[in-house]
Coordinates of N, CA and C in Angstrom, one line a residue:
M1445 N 5.7 37.3 -47.5 CA 6.1 36.0 -47.0 C 6.6 36.2 -45.6
K1446 N 7.4 37.3 -45.3 CA 8.0 37.5 -44.0 C 6.8 37.8 -43.0
K1447 N 5.9 38.6 -43.5 CA 4.8 39.0 -42.6 C 3.9 37.8 -42.2
T1448 N 3.7 36.9 -43.1 CA 2.9 35.7 -42.9 C 3.7 34.8 -41.9
F1449 N 5.0 34.7 -42.0 CA 5.8 33.9 -41.1 C 5.8 34.5 -39.7
V1450 N 5.8 35.8 -39.6 CA 5.7 36.4 -38.2 C 4.4 36.2 -37.6
I1451 N 3.3 36.3 -38.4 CA 2.0 36.0 -37.9 C 1.8 34.6 -37.4
I1452 N 2.3 33.6 -38.2 CA 2.3 32.2 -37.8 C 3.0 32.0 -36.5
L1453 N 4.2 32.5 -36.4 CA 5.0 32.3 -35.2 C 4.4 33.0 -34.0
T1454 N 3.7 34.1 -34.2 CA 3.0 34.8 -33.1 C 1.8 34.0 -32.6
L1455 N 1.1 33.4 -33.5 CA 0.0 32.5 -33.2 C 0.4 31.3 -32.4
I1456 N 1.5 30.7 -32.9 CA 2.0 29.5 -32.2 C 2.5 29.9 -30.8
G1457 N 3.1 31.1 -30.6 CA 3.5 31.5 -29.3 C 2.4 31.7 -28.4
F1458 N 1.3 32.3 -28.9 CA 0.1 32.6 -28.0 C -0.6 31.2 -27.6
L1459 N -0.6 30.3 -28.6 CA -1.3 29.1 -28.3 C -0.5 28.2 -27.4
S1460 N 0.8 28.2 -27.4 CA 1.6 27.4 -26.6 C 2.0 28.0 -25.3
F1461 N 1.7 29.3 -25.1 CA 2.1 30.0 -23.8 C 1.3 29.4 -22.7
G1462 N 2.0 29.0 -21.6 CA 1.5 28.4 -20.4 C 1.2 26.9 -20.5
Q1463 N 1.5 26.3 -21.6 CA 1.3 24.8 -21.7 C 2.1 24.0 -20.7
G1464 N 3.4 24.5 -20.4 CA 4.2 23.8 -19.5 C 3.7 23.8 -18.1
N1465 N 3.0 24.9 -17.7 CA 2.5 25.0 -16.3 C 1.3 24.2 -16.1
E1466 N 0.7 23.7 -17.2 CA -0.6 23.0 -17.0 C -0.4 21.7 -16.2
L1467 N 0.8 21.1 -16.3 CA 1.1 19.8 -15.6 C 1.1 20.0 -14.1
N1468 N 1.4 21.2 -13.7 CA 1.5 21.5 -12.2 C 0.2 22.0 -11.6
L1469 N -1.0 21.7 -12.3 CA -2.2 22.2 -11.8 C -2.8 21.3 -10.6
I1470 N -2.1 20.2 -10.4 CA -2.6 19.3 -9.3 C -2.1 19.9 -8.0
E1471 N -3.0 20.3 -7.1 CA -2.6 20.9 -5.9 C -2.0 20.0 -4.9
Q1472 N -1.2 20.5 -4.0 CA -0.4 19.7 -3.0 C -1.3 18.8 -2.2
N1473 N -2.5 19.3 -1.7 CA -3.3 18.5 -0.9 C -4.0 17.3 -1.7
E1474 N -4.2 17.6 -3.0 CA -4.7 16.5 -3.8 C -3.6 15.4 -4.0
L1475 N -2.4 15.9 -4.2 CA -1.3 15.0 -4.4 C -1.0 14.2 -3.1
D1476 N -1.1 14.8 -2.0 CA -1.0 14.1 -0.7 C -2.1 13.0 -0.5
A1477 N -3.3 13.4 -0.9 CA -4.4 12.4 -0.8 C -4.1 11.2 -1.7
I1478 N -3.5 11.4 -2.9 CA -3.2 10.3 -3.8 C -2.1 9.5 -3.1
Y1479 N -1.1 10.1 -2.5 CA 0.0 9.3 -1.8 C -0.7 8.4 -0.7
V1480 N -1.6 9.0 0.1 CA -2.2 8.3 1.2 C -3.0 7.1 0.6
Q1481 N -3.7 7.3 -0.5 CA -4.5 6.3 -1.1 C -3.6 5.2 -1.6
A1482 N -2.4 5.6 -2.2 CA -1.5 4.6 -2.7 C -0.9 3.7 -1.6
L1483 N -0.5 4.4 -0.5 CA 0.0 3.6 0.7 C -1.0 2.7 1.3
N1484 N -2.3 3.2 1.4 CA -3.3 2.3 1.9 C -3.8 1.3 1.0
S1485 N -3.4 1.3 -0.3 CA -3.8 0.3 -1.3 C -2.7 -0.8 -1.5
R1486 N -1.6 -0.6 -0.8 CA -0.5 -1.6 -1.0 C -0.7 -2.7 0.0
F1487 N -1.6 -3.7 -0.4 CA -1.9 -4.8 0.5 C -0.7 -5.7 0.8
D1488 N 0.2 -5.8 -0.2 CA 1.4 -6.6 0.1 C 2.2 -6.0 1.2
L1489 N 2.2 -4.7 1.4 CA 2.9 -4.1 2.6 C 2.1 -4.2 3.8
L1490 N 0.8 -4.0 3.7 CA -0.1 -3.9 4.9 C -0.3 -5.3 5.5
L1491 N -0.2 -6.3 4.7 CA -0.5 -7.7 5.2 C 0.8 -8.4 5.7
S1492 N 2.0 -7.9 5.3 CA 3.2 -8.5 5.7 C 3.5 -8.1 7.2
S1493 N 4.4 -8.8 7.8 CA 4.7 -8.5 9.2 C 5.7 -7.5 9.3
G1494 N 5.8 -6.8 10.5 CA 6.8 -5.8 10.8 C 6.5 -4.5 10.2
W1495 N 7.3 -3.5 10.7 CA 7.1 -2.1 10.3 C 7.6 -1.9 8.8
K1496 N 7.0 -1.0 8.2 CA 7.4 -0.5 6.9 C 7.9 0.9 7.1
Y1497 N 9.1 1.1 6.7 CA 9.7 2.4 7.0 C 9.7 3.3 5.7
I1498 N 9.3 4.6 5.9 CA 9.2 5.5 4.8 C 10.2 6.6 5.1
E1499 N 10.9 7.0 4.0 CA 11.9 8.1 4.1 C 11.2 9.4 4.4
L1500 N 11.7 10.2 5.3 CA 11.0 11.4 5.7 C 11.6 12.5 4.8
N1501 N 11.4 12.5 3.5 CA 11.7 13.5 2.6 C 10.6 14.5 2.5
D1502 N 10.6 15.4 1.6 CA 9.5 16.4 1.5 C 8.1 15.7 1.4
N1503 N 8.0 14.7 0.5 CA 6.7 14.0 0.4 C 6.3 13.3 1.6
G1504 N 7.3 12.6 2.2 CA 7.1 11.8 3.4 C 6.7 12.6 4.6
Q1505 N 7.3 13.8 4.7 CA 7.0 14.7 5.8 C 5.5 15.2 5.8
R1506 N 5.0 15.5 4.6 CA 3.6 16.0 4.5 C 2.7 14.8 4.7
I1507 N 3.0 13.6 4.2 CA 2.1 12.5 4.3 C 2.1 11.9 5.7
S1508 N 3.2 12.1 6.5 CA 3.2 11.5 7.9 C 2.2 12.1 8.8
I1509 N 1.6 13.3 8.5 CA 0.6 13.8 9.3 C -0.8 13.5 8.8
Q1510 N -0.9 12.7 7.7 CA -2.2 12.4 7.1 C -2.7 11.1 7.8
N1511 N -3.8 10.6 7.3 CA -4.4 9.4 7.8 C -3.9 8.1 7.1
V1512 N -2.7 7.7 7.5 CA -2.0 6.6 6.8 C -2.1 5.4 7.8
S1513 N -2.1 4.2 7.3 CA -2.1 3.0 8.1 C -1.0 3.1 9.2
D1514 N -1.3 2.5 10.3 CA -0.3 2.5 11.4 C 0.8 1.5 11.2
R1515 N 0.9 0.8 10.1 CA 1.9 -0.1 9.7 C 3.2 0.6 9.3
Y1516 N 3.1 1.9 9.0 CA 4.2 2.6 8.4 C 4.8 3.5 9.5
K1517 N 6.1 3.6 9.4 CA 6.9 4.6 10.3 C 7.6 5.5 9.4
F1518 N 7.5 6.8 9.7 CA 8.2 7.8 8.9 C 9.5 8.2 9.7
L1519 N 10.7 8.0 9.1 CA 11.9 8.2 9.9 C 12.9 9.1 9.0
T1520 N 13.6 9.9 9.7 CA 14.7 10.7 9.1 C 15.9 9.8 8.8
N1521 N 16.8 10.3 8.0 CA 18.0 9.5 7.6 C 18.8 9.1 8.9
E1522 N 18.9 10.1 9.8 CA 19.6 9.8 11.0 C 19.0 8.7 11.9
E1523 N 17.6 8.8 12.0 CA 16.9 7.8 12.7 C 17.0 6.4 12.0
L1524 N 17.1 6.4 10.7 CA 17.2 5.1 10.0 C 18.6 4.5 10.3
I1525 N 19.6 5.4 10.3 CA 21.0 4.9 10.6 C 21.1 4.3 12.0
D1526 N 20.5 5.0 13.0 CA 20.5 4.6 14.3 C 19.7 3.3 14.5
L1527 N 18.6 3.1 13.8 CA 17.8 1.9 13.8 C 18.6 0.7 13.2
S1528 N 19.3 1.0 12.1 CA 20.2 -0.1 11.5 C 21.3 -0.5 12.5
I1529 N 21.9 0.4 13.2 CA 23.0 0.1 14.1 C 22.4 -0.7 15.3
K1530 N 21.2 -0.2 15.8 CA 20.6 -0.9 16.9 C 20.2 -2.3 16.6
E1531 N 19.6 -2.5 15.4 CA 19.2 -3.9 15.1 C 20.2 -4.7 14.4
K1532 N 21.4 -4.1 14.1 CA 22.5 -4.8 13.4 C 22.1 -5.5 12.1
K1533 N 21.3 -4.7 11.3 CA 20.9 -5.3 10.0 C 20.6 -4.1 9.1
T1534 N 20.4 -4.5 7.8 CA 20.1 -3.5 6.8 C 18.6 -3.2 6.9
I1535 N 18.2 -2.0 6.8 CA 16.8 -1.6 6.9 C 16.4 -1.2 5.5
R1536 N 15.2 -1.8 5.1 CA 14.6 -1.4 3.8 C 13.7 -0.2 4.0
V1537 N 13.8 0.8 3.2 CA 13.1 2.0 3.3 C 12.4 2.3 2.0
L1538 N 11.1 2.8 2.1 CA 10.4 3.2 0.9 C 10.6 4.7 0.6
R1539 N 11.0 5.1 -0.6 CA 11.1 6.5 -1.0 C 9.9 6.7 -1.9
L1540 N 9.0 7.6 -1.5 CA 7.8 7.9 -2.3 C 8.1 9.1 -3.3
T1541 N 7.8 8.8 -4.5 CA 8.0 9.8 -5.6 C 6.7 9.7 -6.5
H1542 N 6.6 10.8 -7.3 CA 5.5 10.8 -8.2 C 5.9 11.4 -9.5
K1543 N 5.1 11.1 -10.5 CA 5.4 11.6 -11.9 C 4.0 12.1 -12.4
I1544 N 3.9 13.3 -12.7 CA 2.7 13.9 -13.2 C 2.7 13.7 -14.7
I1545 N 1.8 12.8 -15.2 CA 1.7 12.5 -16.6 C 0.9 13.5 -17.4
G1546 N -0.2 14.0 -16.8 CA -1.1 15.0 -17.3 C -1.9 15.6 -16.2
T1547 N -2.8 16.5 -16.5 CA -3.6 17.1 -15.5 C -4.6 16.1 -14.8
D1548 N -4.8 15.0 -15.5 CA -5.7 14.0 -14.9 C -5.0 12.6 -14.6
T1549 N -3.7 12.6 -14.7 CA -3.0 11.3 -14.5 C -1.7 11.5 -13.7
V1550 N -1.6 10.7 -12.6 CA -0.4 10.8 -11.8 C 0.1 9.4 -11.5
D1551 N 1.4 9.2 -11.6 CA 2.0 7.9 -11.3 C 2.7 8.1 -9.9
I1552 N 2.4 7.1 -9.0 CA 3.1 7.0 -7.7 C 4.1 5.9 -7.8
N1553 N 5.3 6.1 -7.4 CA 6.4 5.1 -7.4 C 7.0 5.0 -6.0
F1554 N 7.3 3.7 -5.7 CA 7.9 3.4 -4.4 C 9.3 2.9 -4.7
G1555 N 10.3 3.7 -4.4 CA 11.7 3.3 -4.6 C 12.1 2.7 -3.3
I1556 N 13.0 1.7 -3.4 CA 13.5 0.9 -2.2 C 14.9 1.4 -2.0
I1557 N 15.2 1.8 -0.8 CA 16.6 2.1 -0.4 C 16.9 1.2 0.8
N1558 N 18.1 0.6 0.7 CA 18.7 -0.2 1.8 C 19.7 0.6 2.6
V1559 N 19.4 0.8 3.9 CA 20.2 1.6 4.7 C 21.0 0.6 5.7
T1560 N 22.3 0.7 5.7 CA 23.2 -0.1 6.5 C 24.0 0.9 7.3
G1561 N 23.8 0.9 8.6 CA 24.6 1.7 9.5 C 25.6 0.9 10.3
K1562 N 26.8 1.5 10.6 CA 27.8 0.8 11.4 C 28.4 1.8 12.3
R1563 N 28.8 1.4 13.5 CA 29.5 2.2 14.4 C 31.0 1.9 14.2
K1564 N 31.7 2.9 13.8 CA 33.2 2.8 13.7 C 33.8 4.2 13.6
I1565 N 35.0 4.3 13.9 CA 35.7 5.6 13.9 C 36.3 5.7 12.5
H1566 N 36.0 6.8 11.8 CA 36.6 7.1 10.5 C 36.7 8.6 10.3
F1567 N 37.6 9.0 9.4 CA 37.8 10.4 9.1 C 37.2 10.8 7.8
N1568 N 36.2 11.6 7.9 CA 35.5 12.2 6.7 C 35.1 13.6 7.1
N1569 N 36.0 14.5 6.7 CA 35.8 15.9 7.1 C 35.7 16.0 8.6
G1570 N 36.6 15.3 9.3 CA 36.6 15.3 10.7 C 36.4 13.9 11.3
L1571 N 36.4 13.8 12.6 CA 36.3 12.5 13.2 C 34.8 12.1 13.3
K1572 N 34.4 11.0 12.8 CA 33.0 10.5 12.8 C 33.0 9.1 13.5
F1573 N 31.8 8.9 14.1 CA 31.7 7.6 14.9 C 30.6 6.7 14.2
K1574 N 29.9 7.1 13.3 CA 28.9 6.3 12.6 C 29.2 6.4 11.1
K1575 N 28.9 5.3 10.4 CA 29.1 5.2 9.0 C 27.8 4.6 8.4
A1576 N 27.3 5.1 7.3 CA 26.1 4.6 6.8 C 26.3 4.4 5.3
D1577 N 25.7 3.3 4.7 CA 25.6 3.1 3.3 C 24.2 3.1 2.9
F1578 N 23.9 3.9 1.9 CA 22.5 4.0 1.3 C 22.6 3.4 -0.1
A1579 N 21.9 2.4 -0.4 CA 21.9 1.7 -1.7 C 20.5 1.7 -2.3
L1580 N 20.4 2.1 -3.5 CA 19.1 2.0 -4.2 C 19.0 0.7 -4.9
E1581 N 17.8 0.1 -4.8 CA 17.5 -1.2 -5.5 C 17.2 -0.9 -7.0
C1582 N 17.6 -1.8 -7.8 CA 17.3 -1.7 -9.3 C 15.9 -1.9 -9.6
G1583 N 15.4 -1.0 -10.5 CA 14.0 -1.1 -10.9 C 13.7 -2.2 -12.0
G1584 N 14.8 -2.7 -12.5 CA 14.6 -3.7 -13.6 C 14.9 -3.1 -15.0
T1585 N 14.9 -3.9 -16.0 CA 15.3 -3.5 -17.3 C 14.1 -3.5 -18.3
N1586 N 12.9 -3.5 -17.8 CA 11.7 -3.5 -18.7 C 11.2 -2.1 -19.0
G1587 N 12.0 -1.1 -18.8 CA 11.5 0.2 -19.1 C 10.7 0.8 -17.9
Y1588 N 10.1 1.9 -18.2 CA 9.3 2.6 -17.1 C 7.9 1.9 -17.0
I1589 N 7.7 1.4 -15.8 CA 6.4 0.8 -15.5 C 6.0 1.5 -14.1
P1590 N 4.9 2.2 -14.1 CA 4.6 2.9 -12.8 C 4.1 1.9 -11.8
D1591 N 4.4 2.1 -10.5 CA 4.0 1.3 -9.4 C 2.5 1.4 -9.3
M1592 N 1.9 2.6 -9.3 CA 0.5 2.8 -9.3 C 0.2 4.0 -10.1
R1593 N -0.8 3.9 -11.0 CA -1.3 5.0 -11.8 C -2.7 5.4 -11.4
F1594 N -2.8 6.7 -11.1 CA -4.1 7.2 -10.7 C -4.6 8.2 -11.8
V1595 N -5.9 8.0 -12.1 CA -6.5 8.9 -13.1 C -7.7 9.6 -12.4
L1596 N -7.9 10.8 -12.7 CA -9.0 11.6 -12.2 C -10.3 11.3 -12.9
D1597 N -11.3 10.8 -12.1 CA -12.6 10.5 -12.7 C -13.4 11.8 -12.5
R1598 N -13.6 12.6 -13.5 CA -14.2 13.9 -13.4 C -15.7 13.8 -13.0
K1599 N -16.4 12.7 -13.3 CA -17.8 12.6 -12.9 C -17.9 12.4 -11.4
K1600 N -17.0 11.6 -10.8 CA -17.1 11.4 -9.4 C -16.2 12.4 -8.6
D1601 N -15.3 13.1 -9.3 CA -14.4 14.1 -8.8 C -13.5 13.4 -7.7
N1602 N -12.9 12.2 -8.1 CA -11.9 11.6 -7.2 C -10.9 10.9 -8.1
W1603 N -9.8 10.6 -7.4 CA -8.7 9.9 -8.1 C -8.9 8.4 -8.0
E1604 N -8.8 7.6 -9.1 CA -9.0 6.2 -9.0 C -7.7 5.5 -9.5
L1605 N -7.4 4.4 -8.8 CA -6.2 3.6 -9.2 C -6.6 2.8 -10.4
T1606 N -5.9 3.0 -11.5 CA -6.3 2.3 -12.7 C -5.4 1.1 -13.0
D1607 N -4.1 1.3 -13.0 CA -3.2 0.2 -13.3 C -1.8 0.5 -12.7
G1608 N -0.9 -0.4 -12.9 CA 0.5 -0.3 -12.4 C 0.9 -1.6 -11.8
R1609 N 2.1 -1.6 -11.4 CA 2.8 -2.8 -10.9 C 2.0 -3.4 -9.6
Y1610 N 1.5 -2.5 -8.8 CA 0.9 -2.9 -7.5 C -0.6 -2.7 -7.5
A1611 N -1.2 -2.4 -8.7 CA -2.7 -2.3 -8.7 C -3.3 -3.7 -8.7
I1612 N -4.4 -3.7 -7.9 CA -5.1 -5.0 -7.8 C -6.1 -5.0 -8.9
P1613 N -6.1 -6.1 -9.8 CA -7.1 -6.2 -10.9 C -8.5 -6.2 -10.3
T1614 N -9.4 -5.5 -11.0 CA -10.8 -5.5 -10.5 C -11.7 -6.5 -11.2
E1615 N -11.2 -7.2 -12.2 CA -12.0 -8.1 -12.9 C -11.7 -9.5 -12.4

């Protein structure tokens, strides 16, 4: 009995070894191409007036050198605060994130951050002359709904936008 139990556990160990790393098989350049495709597919942002600001985090920094529409500006947090102070208003910023569902499915999500900068003297670990408030917008209470879901079409060897909150229906 004990020997059978050890053999079964060993087989389960061999079969499940490396399964967690399988989700990270999407290469960085493929993921960046999916981000660019997602940004260039957001017609609601492309057709509206004014600049669309994107947070220059790790994802934004890599994507800023790609072939993205000229409607987007990639700014650091300090640049966003200065822009808010200059324009005397709250700036809406997109935070790009992704969730890898499987080796052939990726969700791209656009988080909204409101940045409000003010010039004033305050003490926070020393004397500071600017103050900024970063506020995340609520995603709603309907559970997780991806903004855009991309699925790898293995026959065409490209990522296709299938569904999501901002996907345009093809029918």
